[in-house]
Amino acid sequence: MAEHDQTLRKIDWKSVFPFVHLFRGFRLAIDPSKLLLALAALVLLYVGGRLLDAVWPTHSRAMPQEIARYEAATGDFHAVRKAAADDRYAQIKGRLAAAGKDPHKDGIDDLEYTAKIARDEVIKATQENFDKLPPDRQTDDAKKARDARIQRAHAEYGTAIRFLGELEGEGLFIHFVVYQVDQLDAAANGAVNLDFGTVAGALRRFFYVAPKWAVTQHYVYFTLFFAAVVLLLAICGGAISRIAAVQVARDEKISVRQALRFSTGKVLSFVFAPLIPILIIVVIAVVLGLLSLPMSIGYVGGIWSIVVGALFVLAILAGLVMTLTALGLIGGGHLMYPTIAVEGSDSFDAVSRSFSYLYARPWQLIFYSLVALVYGAITYLFVRFFLFLLLSLAHSGVGLFMWGDARDGSDLWNSMWLTPESPAKLSYDINGTALNAGHHAGAVFVAFWVYLTLALLGAYAISLYFSSSTVIYYLMRKEVDATAMDEVYLEPSDDDFADAQPEAAAVAVTVTTETTVVQTADAPPADNPQNPPSA
């Protein structure tokens, strides 16, 4: 028997190890179209949040470390927050009274104005005292003493303004966003170190603690805020998922306009896909609560308790439904947007497929999600380090030949833009009280561009989340439904359709002609005299 040598020339790693498809996440996420959509969502959300903070009542602002205090609280946190707000209010009124202001009419702005007047008076008196000195006593040491006193007045004014800012409290939007960004950083660091305890804690605070604080302590504010978040994610997140869906399946790109047309056309599906499981849980819980309500009514309650106790198995079954729905949302919720983007379906199909894939292959979905989490964390930290290096070099380059101090004696350039300390500490505050009007305006423009650059990190995280979720959806669909990864719903644009019509007509003519020829050769017409009909 002849023997044939076979040489292994190439291994299709994507077929042997399907999870390597997830390593496309970085390349998919840094696509300019997706980053632009994610950045637009963040900018719109930031502007809306800032406007909401500006119009919201001062007494509802967040106290320092409020979410962390909420997590650590064991009793009624509403009372704790109210006591802190009352204490803050009392301090403001006390300082107003000490400054000779009306505690019932004046506020933080008046205290800031008083502090400014006090600073200006000290500066004026210091300069006048120096000018009164005889010329022979206006030495360099006297000038240094004068400048030091003026700088100290500016520094004291800055300290007073910062204290008044803390006393006023922090905007709810900024407080919430800073806390959530800290949790993302903690989760990324934990994932890279394979410390899944830290990851689980950070994700718990991100998805549970902070939202629970928001809806229980500031429900009116965050009802408006979360409504805006859901709508922006439906439009921009749906568009990102759509671009990723076509890229993964066909290795082609669609335009931002096409992606937005798709997401806006299915905006209700994107909005309600994650809300349907939540509504199911809420409705079942409300029904159970209403059915048990009569148990609290005297004699009738006793009789109704017997009925409830006898039929309590129905409550257990209802709890089972709520539990399965909650687990489906937690474990498979990230597949909902990709379902709509890939299949062109609706919210009910998104819920159905995400739940079925989770319960059909739970360990496989968990494995894919963990791989995506670790890989995503590594790339997230890389992008963060890249931005840190970029900003550090820009800061050093611009400040290379700058000299001079700010009005409080601090370095001028650092007062305008504080040197980036580390990849984990890229945000900063402008030392506005130490800058003159021109330098302060320049610092504001610098901050605009710096924070727009930093927003790219958040845009990357959003783009990576939807891109990786889309890849996971393709992998799970292939495992459960045996559907090839190159199958995706395509929605031809008007231009594509117009271009396709002549081509389709030409194909139709060709097929018709070929069919006629075949019929003439193989099946002559019935009225041909050479082929009379049989008897």
Short mmCIF file of C-alpha atoms in Angstrom, two decimals, residues 37 51 56 93 167 302:
data_model
loop_
_atom_site.label_atom_id
_atom_site.label_comp_id
_atom_site.label_asym_id
_atom_site.label_seq_id
_atom_site.Cartn_x
_atom_site.Cartn_y
_atom_site.Cartn_z
CA LEU A 37 -20.47 58.05 17.27
CA LEU A 51 -27.28 71.86 32.07
CA TRP A 56 -31.16 71.77 39.76
CA LYS A 93 -25.96 80.82 56.68
CA LEU A 167 -19.73 73.58 51.02
CA GLY A 302 -56.41 36.51 58.26
#
